[in-house]
Coordinates of C-alpha atoms and ligand atoms in Angstrom, one line a residue:
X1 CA -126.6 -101.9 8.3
X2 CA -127.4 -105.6 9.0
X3 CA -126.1 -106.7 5.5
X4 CA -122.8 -104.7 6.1
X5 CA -122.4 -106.4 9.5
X6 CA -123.4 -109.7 7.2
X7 CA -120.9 -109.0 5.0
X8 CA -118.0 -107.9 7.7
X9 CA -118.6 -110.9 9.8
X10 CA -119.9 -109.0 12.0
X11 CA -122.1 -111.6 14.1
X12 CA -122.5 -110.2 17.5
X13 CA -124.5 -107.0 15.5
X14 CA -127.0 -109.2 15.4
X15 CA -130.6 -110.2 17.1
X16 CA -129.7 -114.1 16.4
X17 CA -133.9 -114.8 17.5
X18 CA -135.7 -114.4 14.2
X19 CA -138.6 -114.0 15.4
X20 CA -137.8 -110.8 17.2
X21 CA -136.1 -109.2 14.5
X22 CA -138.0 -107.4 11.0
X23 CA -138.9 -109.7 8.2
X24 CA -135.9 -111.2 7.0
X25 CA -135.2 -110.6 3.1
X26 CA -133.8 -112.8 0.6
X27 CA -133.0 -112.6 -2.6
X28 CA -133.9 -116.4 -4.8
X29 CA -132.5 -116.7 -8.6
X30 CA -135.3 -118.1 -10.4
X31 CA -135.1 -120.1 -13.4
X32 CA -138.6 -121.3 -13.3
X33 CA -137.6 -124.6 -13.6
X34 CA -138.9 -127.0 -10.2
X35 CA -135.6 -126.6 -8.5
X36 CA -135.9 -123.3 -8.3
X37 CA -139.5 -122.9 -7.4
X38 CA -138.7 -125.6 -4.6
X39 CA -135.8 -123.1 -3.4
X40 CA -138.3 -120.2 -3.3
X41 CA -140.9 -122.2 -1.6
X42 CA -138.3 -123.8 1.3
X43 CA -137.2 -120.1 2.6
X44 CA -140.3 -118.7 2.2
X45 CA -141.7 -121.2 4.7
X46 CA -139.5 -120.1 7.4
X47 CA -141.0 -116.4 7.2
X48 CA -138.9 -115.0 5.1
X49 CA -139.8 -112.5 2.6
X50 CA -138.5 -114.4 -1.0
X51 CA -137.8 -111.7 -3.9
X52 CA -137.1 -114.1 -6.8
X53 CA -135.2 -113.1 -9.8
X54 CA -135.4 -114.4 -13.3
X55 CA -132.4 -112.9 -15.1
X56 CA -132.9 -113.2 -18.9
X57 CA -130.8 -112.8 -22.1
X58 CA -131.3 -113.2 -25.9
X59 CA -130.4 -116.6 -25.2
X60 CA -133.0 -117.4 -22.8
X61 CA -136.4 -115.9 -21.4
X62 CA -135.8 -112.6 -23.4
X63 CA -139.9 -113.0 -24.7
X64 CA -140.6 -112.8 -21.1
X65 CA -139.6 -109.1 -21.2
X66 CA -142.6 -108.3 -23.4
X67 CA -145.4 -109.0 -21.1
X68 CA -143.6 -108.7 -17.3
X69 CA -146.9 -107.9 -15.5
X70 CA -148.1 -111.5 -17.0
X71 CA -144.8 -113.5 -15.9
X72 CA -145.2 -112.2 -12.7
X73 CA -149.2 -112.8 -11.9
X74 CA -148.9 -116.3 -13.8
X75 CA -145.9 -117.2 -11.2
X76 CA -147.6 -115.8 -8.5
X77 CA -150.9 -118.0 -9.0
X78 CA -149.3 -121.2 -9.5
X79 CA -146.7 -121.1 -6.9
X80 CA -147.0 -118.3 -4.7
X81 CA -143.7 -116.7 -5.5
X82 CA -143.2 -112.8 -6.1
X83 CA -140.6 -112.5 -8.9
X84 CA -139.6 -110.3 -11.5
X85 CA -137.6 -110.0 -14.4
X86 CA -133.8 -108.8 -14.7
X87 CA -132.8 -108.2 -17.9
X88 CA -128.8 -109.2 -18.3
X89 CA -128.1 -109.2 -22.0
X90 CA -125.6 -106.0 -22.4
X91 CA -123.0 -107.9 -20.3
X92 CA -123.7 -111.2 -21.1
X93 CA -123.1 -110.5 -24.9
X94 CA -119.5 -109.1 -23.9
X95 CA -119.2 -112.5 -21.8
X96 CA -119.5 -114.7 -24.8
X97 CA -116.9 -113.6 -26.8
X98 CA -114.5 -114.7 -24.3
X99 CA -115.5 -116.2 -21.1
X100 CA -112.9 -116.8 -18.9
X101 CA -113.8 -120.6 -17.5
X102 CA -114.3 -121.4 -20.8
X103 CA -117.7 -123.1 -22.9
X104 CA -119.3 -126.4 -22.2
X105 CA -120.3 -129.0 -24.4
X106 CA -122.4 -126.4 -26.7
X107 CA -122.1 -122.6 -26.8
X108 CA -122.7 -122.2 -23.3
X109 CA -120.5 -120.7 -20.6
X110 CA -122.2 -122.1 -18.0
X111 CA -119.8 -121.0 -15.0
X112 CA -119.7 -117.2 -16.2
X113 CA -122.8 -117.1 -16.6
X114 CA -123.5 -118.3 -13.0
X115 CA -120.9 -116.0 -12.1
X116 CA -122.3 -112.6 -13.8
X117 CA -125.9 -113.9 -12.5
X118 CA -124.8 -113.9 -8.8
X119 CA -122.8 -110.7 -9.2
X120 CA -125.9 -108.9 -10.5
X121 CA -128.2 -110.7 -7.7
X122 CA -125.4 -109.6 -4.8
X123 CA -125.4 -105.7 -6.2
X124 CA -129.6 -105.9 -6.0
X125 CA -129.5 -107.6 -2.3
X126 CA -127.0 -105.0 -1.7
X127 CA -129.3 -102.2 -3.0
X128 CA -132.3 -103.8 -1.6
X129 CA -131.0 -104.1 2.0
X130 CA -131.7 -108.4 1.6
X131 CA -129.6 -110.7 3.9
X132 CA -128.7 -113.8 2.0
X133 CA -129.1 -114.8 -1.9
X134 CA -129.7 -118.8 -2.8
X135 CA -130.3 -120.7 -5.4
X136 CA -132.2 -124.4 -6.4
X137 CA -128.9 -125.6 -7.5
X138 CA -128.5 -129.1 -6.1
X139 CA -125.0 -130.5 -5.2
X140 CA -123.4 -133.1 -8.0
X141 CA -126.8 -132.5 -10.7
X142 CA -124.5 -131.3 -13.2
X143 CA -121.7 -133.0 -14.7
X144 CA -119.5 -129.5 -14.2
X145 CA -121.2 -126.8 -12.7
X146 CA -122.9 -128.4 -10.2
X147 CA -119.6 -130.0 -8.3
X148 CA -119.1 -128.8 -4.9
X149 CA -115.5 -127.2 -6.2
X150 CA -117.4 -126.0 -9.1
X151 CA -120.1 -124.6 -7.3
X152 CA -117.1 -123.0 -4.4
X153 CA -115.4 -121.2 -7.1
X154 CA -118.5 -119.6 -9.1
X155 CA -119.2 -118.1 -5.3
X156 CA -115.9 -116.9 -4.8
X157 CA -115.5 -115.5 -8.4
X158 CA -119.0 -113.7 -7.9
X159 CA -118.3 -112.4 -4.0
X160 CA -121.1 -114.6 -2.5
X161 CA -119.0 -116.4 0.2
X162 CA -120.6 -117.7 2.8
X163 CA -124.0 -115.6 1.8
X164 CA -125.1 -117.7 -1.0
X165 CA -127.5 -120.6 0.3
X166 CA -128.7 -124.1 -1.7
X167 CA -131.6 -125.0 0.8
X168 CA -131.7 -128.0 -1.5
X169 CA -128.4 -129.7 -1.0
X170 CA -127.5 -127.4 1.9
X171 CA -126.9 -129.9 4.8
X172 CA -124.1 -131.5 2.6
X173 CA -122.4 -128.1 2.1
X174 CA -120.5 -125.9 5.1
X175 CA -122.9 -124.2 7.0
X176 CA -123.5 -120.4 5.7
X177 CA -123.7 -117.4 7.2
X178 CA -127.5 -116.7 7.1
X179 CA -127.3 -120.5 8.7
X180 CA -124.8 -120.0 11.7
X181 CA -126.9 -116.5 12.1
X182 CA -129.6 -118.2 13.1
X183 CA -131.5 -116.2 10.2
X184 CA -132.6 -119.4 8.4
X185 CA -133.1 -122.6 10.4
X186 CA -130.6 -125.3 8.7
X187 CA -132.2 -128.4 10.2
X188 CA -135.5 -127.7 7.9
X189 CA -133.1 -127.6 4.5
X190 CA -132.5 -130.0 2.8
X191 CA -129.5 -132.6 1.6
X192 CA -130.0 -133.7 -1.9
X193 CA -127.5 -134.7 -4.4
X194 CA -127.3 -136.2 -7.9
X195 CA -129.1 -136.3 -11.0
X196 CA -132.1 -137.9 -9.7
X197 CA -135.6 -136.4 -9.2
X198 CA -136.9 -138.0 -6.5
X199 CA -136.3 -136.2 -3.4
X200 CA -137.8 -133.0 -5.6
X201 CA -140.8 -134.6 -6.4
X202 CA -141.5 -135.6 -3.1
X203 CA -140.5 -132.4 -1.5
X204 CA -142.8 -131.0 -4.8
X205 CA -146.0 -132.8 -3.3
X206 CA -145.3 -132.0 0.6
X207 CA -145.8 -129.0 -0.4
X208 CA -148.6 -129.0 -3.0
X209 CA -147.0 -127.6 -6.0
X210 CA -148.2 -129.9 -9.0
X211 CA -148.1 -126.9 -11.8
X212 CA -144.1 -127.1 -13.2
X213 CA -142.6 -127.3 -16.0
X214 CA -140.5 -130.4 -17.3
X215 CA -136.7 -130.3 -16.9
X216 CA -135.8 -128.7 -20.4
X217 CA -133.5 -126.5 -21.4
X218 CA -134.9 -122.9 -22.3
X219 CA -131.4 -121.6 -23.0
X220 CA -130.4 -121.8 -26.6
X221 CA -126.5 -121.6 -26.1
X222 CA -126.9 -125.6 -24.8
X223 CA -129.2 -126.3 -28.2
X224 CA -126.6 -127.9 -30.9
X225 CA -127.8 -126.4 -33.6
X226 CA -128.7 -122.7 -32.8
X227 CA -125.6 -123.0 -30.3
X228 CA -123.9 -123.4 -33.1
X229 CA -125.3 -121.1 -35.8
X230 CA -124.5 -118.4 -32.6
X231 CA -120.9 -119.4 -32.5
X232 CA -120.5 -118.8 -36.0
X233 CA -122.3 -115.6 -35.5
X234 CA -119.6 -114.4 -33.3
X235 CA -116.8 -116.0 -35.5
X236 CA -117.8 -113.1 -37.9
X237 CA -120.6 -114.9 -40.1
X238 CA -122.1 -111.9 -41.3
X239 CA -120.4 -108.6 -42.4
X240 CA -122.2 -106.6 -40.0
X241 CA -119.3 -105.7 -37.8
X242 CA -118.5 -108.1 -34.5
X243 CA -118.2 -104.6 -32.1
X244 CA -121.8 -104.0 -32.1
X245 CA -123.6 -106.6 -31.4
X246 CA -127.0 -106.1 -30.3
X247 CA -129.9 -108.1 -28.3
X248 CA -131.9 -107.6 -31.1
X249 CA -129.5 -109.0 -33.1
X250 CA -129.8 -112.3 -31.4
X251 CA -133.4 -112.4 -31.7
X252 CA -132.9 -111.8 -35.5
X253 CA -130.4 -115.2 -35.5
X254 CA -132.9 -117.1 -33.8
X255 CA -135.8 -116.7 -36.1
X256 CA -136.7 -117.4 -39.5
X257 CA -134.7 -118.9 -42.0
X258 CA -130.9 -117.2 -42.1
X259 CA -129.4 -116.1 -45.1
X260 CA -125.9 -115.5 -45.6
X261 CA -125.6 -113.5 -49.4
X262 CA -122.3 -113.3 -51.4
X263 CA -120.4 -110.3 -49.5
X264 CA -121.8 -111.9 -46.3
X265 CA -124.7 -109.7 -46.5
X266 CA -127.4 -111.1 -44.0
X267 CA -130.9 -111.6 -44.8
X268 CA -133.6 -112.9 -42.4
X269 CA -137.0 -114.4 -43.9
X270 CA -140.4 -115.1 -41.9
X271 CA -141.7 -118.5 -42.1
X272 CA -145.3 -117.6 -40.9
X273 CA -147.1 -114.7 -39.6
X274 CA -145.7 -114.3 -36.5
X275 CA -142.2 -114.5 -37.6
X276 CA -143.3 -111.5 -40.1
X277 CA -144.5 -109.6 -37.7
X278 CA -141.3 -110.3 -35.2
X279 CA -138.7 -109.4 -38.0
X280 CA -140.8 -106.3 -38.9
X281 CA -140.7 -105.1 -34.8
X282 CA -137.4 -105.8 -35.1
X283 CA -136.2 -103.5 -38.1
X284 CA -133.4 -101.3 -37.0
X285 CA -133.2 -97.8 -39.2
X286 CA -130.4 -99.1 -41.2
X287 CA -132.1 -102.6 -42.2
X288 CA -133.7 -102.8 -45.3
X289 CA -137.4 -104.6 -45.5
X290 CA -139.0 -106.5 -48.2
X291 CA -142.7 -108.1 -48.9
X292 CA -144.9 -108.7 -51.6
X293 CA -147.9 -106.2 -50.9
X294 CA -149.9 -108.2 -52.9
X295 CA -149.5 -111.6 -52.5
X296 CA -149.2 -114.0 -48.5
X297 CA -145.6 -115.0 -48.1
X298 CA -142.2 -114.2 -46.0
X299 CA -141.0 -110.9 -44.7
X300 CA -137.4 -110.4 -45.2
X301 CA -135.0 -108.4 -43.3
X302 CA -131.6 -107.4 -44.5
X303 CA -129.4 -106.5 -41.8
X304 CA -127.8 -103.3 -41.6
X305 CA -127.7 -102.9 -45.5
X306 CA -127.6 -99.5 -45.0
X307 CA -124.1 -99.6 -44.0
X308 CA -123.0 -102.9 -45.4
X309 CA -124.0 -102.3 -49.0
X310 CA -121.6 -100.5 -51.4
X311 CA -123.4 -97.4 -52.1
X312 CA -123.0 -98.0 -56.0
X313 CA -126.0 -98.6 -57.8
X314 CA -125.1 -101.9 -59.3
X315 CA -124.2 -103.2 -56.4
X316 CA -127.6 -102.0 -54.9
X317 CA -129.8 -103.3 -57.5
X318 CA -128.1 -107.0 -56.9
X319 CA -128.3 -107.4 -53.6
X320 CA -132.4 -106.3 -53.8
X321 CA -132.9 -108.8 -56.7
X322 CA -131.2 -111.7 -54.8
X323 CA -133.9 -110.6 -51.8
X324 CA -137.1 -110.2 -53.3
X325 CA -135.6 -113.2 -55.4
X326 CA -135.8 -114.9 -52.0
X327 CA -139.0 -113.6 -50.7
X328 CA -140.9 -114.4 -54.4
X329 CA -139.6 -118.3 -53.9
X330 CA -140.6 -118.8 -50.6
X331 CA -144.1 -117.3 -50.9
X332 CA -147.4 -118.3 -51.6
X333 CA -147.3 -121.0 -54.8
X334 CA -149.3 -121.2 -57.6
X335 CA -149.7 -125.5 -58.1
X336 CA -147.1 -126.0 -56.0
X337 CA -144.3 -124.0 -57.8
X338 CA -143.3 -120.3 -56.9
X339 CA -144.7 -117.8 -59.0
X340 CA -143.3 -114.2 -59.9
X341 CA -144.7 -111.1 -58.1
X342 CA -143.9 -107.5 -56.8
X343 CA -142.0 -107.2 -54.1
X344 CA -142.2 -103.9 -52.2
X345 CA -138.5 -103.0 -50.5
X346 CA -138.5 -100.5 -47.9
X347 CA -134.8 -99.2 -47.3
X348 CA -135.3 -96.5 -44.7
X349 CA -136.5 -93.3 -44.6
X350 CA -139.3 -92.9 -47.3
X351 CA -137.2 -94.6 -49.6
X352 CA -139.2 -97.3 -51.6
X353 CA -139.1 -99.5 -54.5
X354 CA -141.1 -101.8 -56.1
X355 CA -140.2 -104.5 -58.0
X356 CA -141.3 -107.4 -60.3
X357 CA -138.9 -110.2 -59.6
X358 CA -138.6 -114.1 -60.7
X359 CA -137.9 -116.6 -57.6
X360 CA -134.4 -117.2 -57.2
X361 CA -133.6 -120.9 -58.6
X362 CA -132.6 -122.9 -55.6
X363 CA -129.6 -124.0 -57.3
X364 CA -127.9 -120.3 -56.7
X365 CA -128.7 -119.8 -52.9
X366 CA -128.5 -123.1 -51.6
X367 CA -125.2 -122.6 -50.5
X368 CA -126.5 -119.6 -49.0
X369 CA -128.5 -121.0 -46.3
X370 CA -127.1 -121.4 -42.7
Ligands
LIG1 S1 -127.4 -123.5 -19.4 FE1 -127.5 -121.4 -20.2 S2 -128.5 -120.2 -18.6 FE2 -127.9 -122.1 -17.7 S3 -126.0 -121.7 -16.7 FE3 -125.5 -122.5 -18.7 S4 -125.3 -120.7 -20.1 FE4 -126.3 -120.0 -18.2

């Protein structure tokens, strides 16, 4: 009731003393990152219950997913903050094949992806009966999406007029709604700007948090090379068909060394044991897996070969020579040159071969690598 009044402009509905009314809810996107935990920190000293989300994708926080229980304590001891994960890569996969304001410098579609974050975070304050949403964003930090106009129109696109606070830049912005209600106290927010660090630092030690993590990136789609390697994986690198692409899919492209075999067959190979292990988690029913049972060295994963592989025989028996080829040439040498070995290739089902293959000569895949 109080949100729809919120949302109708509805004012008057409202107990404007804070103190008299139930805790106040909001709803914090949480990157992690010092801005953010600053944001958190800022509303939560003014009483108000903080629900911080951490939307993640393929293409950033995705190993978060595995161990939420963790994320959560871990953020909890070092800064007090309850968050929890929401897990946005279905529509954020659909966003990159098009998005509608366009990429920045790399991969990344920074202003869609600030839109479809905010959507999400609106429906769950919605759903959740919150009052207001905010973020850390602070005015003129970015070269693009952090321009007041810039920062207007991802709220518009995304429905958060005028209930979408920065507590860190907010006294150079318009007053919002949660401000003129009276349900968060403007005079204690803040009014930074720029690139600088300063004024977070120091609003960082007032209020004791020393535990943060450096300003880095943590999304891949602003990394040049895997940025890269992702565009070309939606330009149709890989004959695995561009309508279904999956989360795990994107895991796969950001692991291992990447393979692209003649008929743009794709094959994935381990560099260590974890990477093994990842690919082998990662093995849909219609990839095809390879390892030498008897010998230390990669995994290999061949995408979809169930379906992308002509079902001749010949055709068969080529593609598995190039990739246990692959997987007897990057495993463990014999003074310091790859040796021959059996390599085991599971292909679904209870389909599986061995085979005793020669390493590939580096001349013949080199062009293969991506
Ligand atoms: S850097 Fe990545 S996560 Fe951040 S807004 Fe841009 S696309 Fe989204």
């Amino acid at each position: 009731m109080r949100l729809q009044s919120i949302l109708m402009g509805k004012a008057d509905d409202y107990n404007h003393n804070i103190t008299s009314m139930n805790k106040i809810n909001a709803i914090g996107l949480f990157s992690g990152g010092l801005d953010s935990i600053l944001a958190c920190r800022i509303v939560a000293a003014q009483g108000i219950q903080v629900q911080a989300l951490k939307f993640v994708t393929p293409f950033f926080g995705h190993d978060l997913l595995a161990d939420e229980a963790r994320f959560q304590q871990d953020i909890f001891d070092k800064y007090k903050i309850e968050a929890e994960l929401v897990d946005l890569s279905e529509g954020y996969i659909e966003l990159l094949r098009k998005p509608a304001h366009g990429f920045g410098k790399n991969f990344n579609p920074c202003i869609d992806c600030k839109i479809l974050m905010l959507r999400r975070a609106r429906e769950l304050m919605e759903e959740r009966g919150a009052s207001f949403l905010f973020t850390g964003e602070v005015r003129g930090q970015r070269p693009m999406s952090q321009q007041l106009d810039t920062l207007q129109l991802i709220e518009k696109k995304a429905g958060c007029q005028d209930i979408l606070l920065r507590p860190l830049s907010a006294k150079l912005m318009p007053p919002t709604l949660p401000e003129q209600q009276g349900l968060i106290d403007r005079t204690q927010l803040h009014g930074l700007a720029g690139r600088g660090r300063k004024g977070q630092l120091a609003l960082a030690r007032e209020l004791g948090i020393t535990n943060f993590p450096a300003p880095a990136g943590g999304c891949v789609l602003t990394d040049p090379i895997l940025a890269a390697r992702i565009q070309r994986f939606y330009q149709g690198l890989f004959a695995i068909g561009q309508e279904g692409i999956t989360a795990e899919d994107i895991c796969l492209l950001l692991i291992g060394r990447q393979f692209r075999l003649p008929g743009g067959h794709w094959l994935v190979l381990g560099r260590n044991e974890q990477e093994n292990e990842r690919l082998t988690a990662l093995r849909g029913p219609e990839d095809w897996l390879l390892f030498m049972p008897e010998r230390s060295g990669p995994v290999a994963l061949l995408r979809r070969a169930a379906v992308t592989v002509a079902a001749e025989e010949q055709e068969q028996v080529k593609l598995a020579l190039w990739a246990a080829g692959l997987v007897v040439r990057y495993g463990q040498k014999t003074e310091g040159r790859p040796l021959a070995g059996n390599v085991l290739m599971e292909q679904g089902g209870n389909q599986r071969k061995l085979c005793d293959v020669a390493p590939l000569p580096d001349e013949l895949f080199k062009d293969w690598i991506v």
